[in-house]
XYZ file of C-alpha atoms in Angstrom:
231
model
C 94.549 91.338 28.104
C 91.118 92.029 29.506
C 90.735 88.344 30.398
C 94.005 88.351 32.334
C 93.020 91.481 34.237
C 89.669 89.922 35.062
C 91.398 86.759 36.322
C 93.780 88.789 38.496
C 90.848 90.705 39.954
C 89.046 87.480 40.825
C 92.234 86.095 42.371
C 92.650 89.194 44.564
C 88.999 88.985 45.584
C 89.325 85.303 46.520
C 92.468 86.006 48.557
C 90.725 88.865 50.342
C 87.741 86.678 51.175
C 90.068 83.923 52.387
C 91.898 86.327 54.685
C 88.616 87.662 56.047
C 87.320 84.145 56.660
C 90.573 83.214 58.392
C 90.469 86.325 60.567
C 86.846 85.592 61.441
C 87.732 82.033 62.485
C 90.589 83.341 64.625
C 88.265 85.830 66.307
C 85.613 83.182 66.934
C 88.126 80.676 68.296
C 89.742 83.387 70.412
C 86.364 84.397 71.792
C 85.485 80.797 72.583
C 88.847 80.285 74.288
C 88.474 83.425 76.404
C 84.906 82.493 77.322
C 85.979 78.988 78.327
C 88.890 80.387 80.352
C 86.595 82.897 82.075
C 83.989 80.258 82.931
C 86.654 77.800 84.061
C 88.224 80.470 86.233
C 84.829 81.301 87.696
C 84.296 77.647 88.622
C 87.666 77.559 90.403
C 86.935 80.899 92.099
C 83.502 79.746 93.302
C 84.966 76.488 94.619
C 87.631 78.429 96.512
C 85.041 80.756 98.047
C 82.944 77.756 99.066
C 85.969 76.243 100.838
C 86.601 79.318 102.996
C 85.513 78.923 106.598
C 85.836 81.015 109.724
C 88.934 79.620 111.474
C 88.353 77.980 114.834
C 91.952 78.580 115.923
C 94.421 81.157 114.663
C 97.360 83.220 115.850
C 97.039 86.707 117.246
C 98.323 89.602 115.147
C 99.505 93.147 115.704
C 96.303 94.643 114.358
C 92.835 93.814 113.046
C 91.264 95.386 109.958
C 87.550 95.143 109.178
C 86.422 96.067 105.677
C 82.920 97.447 106.094
C 79.970 96.086 104.180
C 77.870 94.265 106.745
C 77.009 94.231 110.438
C 78.455 90.748 110.912
C 81.882 91.962 109.815
C 81.847 94.729 112.423
C 80.663 92.381 115.154
C 83.401 89.912 114.268
C 86.124 92.561 114.325
C 85.065 93.909 117.715
C 84.819 90.378 119.123
C 88.363 89.636 117.945
C 89.620 92.818 119.588
C 87.847 91.917 122.838
C 89.482 88.487 122.692
C 92.913 90.094 122.489
C 93.656 88.889 118.966
C 95.058 92.286 118.037
C 96.295 95.468 119.715
C 94.067 97.800 117.710
C 91.135 97.576 115.315
C 90.702 99.595 112.128
C 87.191 99.810 110.675
C 87.825 100.821 107.070
C 85.326 102.395 104.694
C 82.888 103.818 107.235
C 80.159 106.091 105.901
C 81.155 109.716 106.641
C 77.735 110.287 108.203
C 78.038 107.347 110.611
C 78.871 108.306 114.188
C 81.415 106.362 116.208
C 78.886 106.056 119.024
C 76.406 104.423 116.644
C 79.039 101.887 115.610
C 79.885 101.176 119.225
C 76.263 100.613 120.219
C 75.578 98.487 117.132
C 78.488 96.172 117.914
C 77.996 96.111 121.668
C 81.520 97.396 122.235
C 82.480 99.133 125.449
C 83.152 102.867 125.304
C 86.554 102.395 126.912
C 87.513 99.824 124.270
C 86.482 102.100 121.399
C 88.253 105.133 122.837
C 91.368 103.118 123.484
C 91.819 100.789 120.594
C 89.451 101.412 117.654
C 90.343 103.591 114.656
C 87.834 104.686 112.023
C 88.633 105.199 108.344
C 86.116 107.246 106.371
C 88.337 107.903 103.339
C 88.115 104.513 101.621
C 85.362 104.266 99.018
C 86.160 100.809 97.622
C 88.425 97.800 98.119
C 91.434 99.584 96.655
C 90.844 102.432 99.088
C 90.467 99.922 101.930
C 93.881 98.505 101.063
C 95.513 101.927 100.846
C 94.091 103.170 104.142
C 94.867 99.868 105.866
C 98.467 100.114 104.675
C 98.783 103.647 106.076
C 97.296 102.513 109.376
C 99.577 99.471 109.614
C 102.638 101.551 108.833
C 101.641 104.290 111.258
C 101.333 101.738 114.041
C 104.435 99.780 112.935
C 102.341 96.633 112.538
C 103.820 93.719 110.622
C 100.894 91.305 110.985
C 97.200 91.985 110.385
C 94.016 89.940 110.678
C 91.794 90.830 107.708
C 88.049 90.529 108.354
C 85.578 90.572 105.473
C 83.000 88.303 103.839
C 84.214 85.058 102.298
C 83.375 86.104 98.722
C 85.236 89.404 99.205
C 88.350 87.910 100.814
C 90.402 86.933 97.702
C 90.212 90.406 96.151
C 90.806 92.124 99.498
C 93.985 90.133 100.121
C 95.129 90.693 96.544
C 94.812 94.469 96.839
C 96.365 94.598 100.310
C 99.321 92.406 99.352
C 100.121 94.730 96.471
C 100.585 97.624 98.882
C 101.842 95.661 101.905
C 103.916 92.943 100.215
C 105.934 92.107 103.344
C 103.128 92.176 105.896
C 101.727 88.960 107.358
C 98.040 89.067 106.393
C 95.815 86.516 108.127
C 92.400 86.068 106.471
C 89.399 85.795 108.763
C 86.439 85.213 106.425
C 82.924 85.880 107.658
C 80.552 83.277 106.217
C 76.951 84.456 106.124
C 75.775 82.007 103.459
C 77.440 78.569 103.326
C 78.358 77.698 99.727
C 79.703 74.183 100.146
C 76.631 72.658 98.501
C 75.714 73.489 94.912
C 72.356 74.917 96.003
C 73.673 78.441 95.462
C 73.714 77.736 91.710
C 69.927 77.929 91.757
C 69.914 81.219 93.678
C 70.144 84.207 91.296
C 71.292 86.622 94.008
C 74.163 84.400 95.152
C 75.178 83.697 91.562
C 75.097 87.406 90.734
C 77.234 88.319 93.758
C 79.827 85.667 92.937
C 79.911 86.564 89.229
C 80.306 90.259 90.017
C 83.032 89.598 92.571
C 84.853 87.272 90.170
C 84.829 89.958 87.465
C 86.294 92.447 89.934
C 88.881 89.870 91.012
C 89.983 89.338 87.400
C 90.302 93.109 86.992
C 92.379 93.242 90.184
C 94.627 90.494 88.818
C 95.137 92.540 85.665
C 96.050 95.558 87.790
C 98.485 93.360 89.675
C 100.551 92.952 86.506
C 101.843 96.457 87.172
C 103.800 97.359 90.331
C 101.852 99.218 92.978
C 102.937 102.873 92.880
C 102.342 103.309 96.602
C 103.674 100.116 98.174
C 104.294 100.612 101.885
C 106.760 98.954 104.209
C 105.149 97.953 107.542
C 107.588 100.089 109.535
C 108.013 102.970 107.122
C 105.856 105.676 108.708
C 105.380 107.301 112.062
C 101.994 107.077 113.745
C 99.497 109.526 112.257
C 96.147 107.994 113.198
C 94.526 108.823 116.497
C 91.922 106.788 118.357
C 88.344 107.437 117.313
C 86.640 109.919 119.582
């Protein structure tokens, strides 16, 4: 009787060890698969970023939105407005302490142009906020088409967030390329690699968020005008 009980105990122990080993293999294989998928996705993402170029020719739009983060973005947005590529310009995510006059001087914009056709958003703190404030601005102005100005590496996530909230708007990307990435030289530059890896991680998170419907989706013509020109 004791021998049979001992045998049963060994059998249970072996089965338990087998299940643990199987679960461990599943976890390892799952981890390897996720790592490979993440790295493969990063390679595709980096290649896409490298292919983005500032368009030489493009259609005009109702409005222009610049997502702040660099002087070149602001300069580009103001230049597009001067060229008549949009009726108004929204500079989204401006530091609350920054004065409109400082922005105007920094970009070389005329005072009349800024008073007439430039709106400043100081509420947005991140890309999601940029998208939300841009959607409000587009709806307030009854704009159905928008030129989106931001850096090339930031463009995919910016469009993803904006399309969630403005699903029917015509968004035209206008990437600003400060560092060409067409060659593989950037792989040897830690700063460039870090920026791309960080942006890719944020993009994946934005994709995950996109699995759920945006709670505040806005129709382009849904609202009345609430913004006023920057003074």
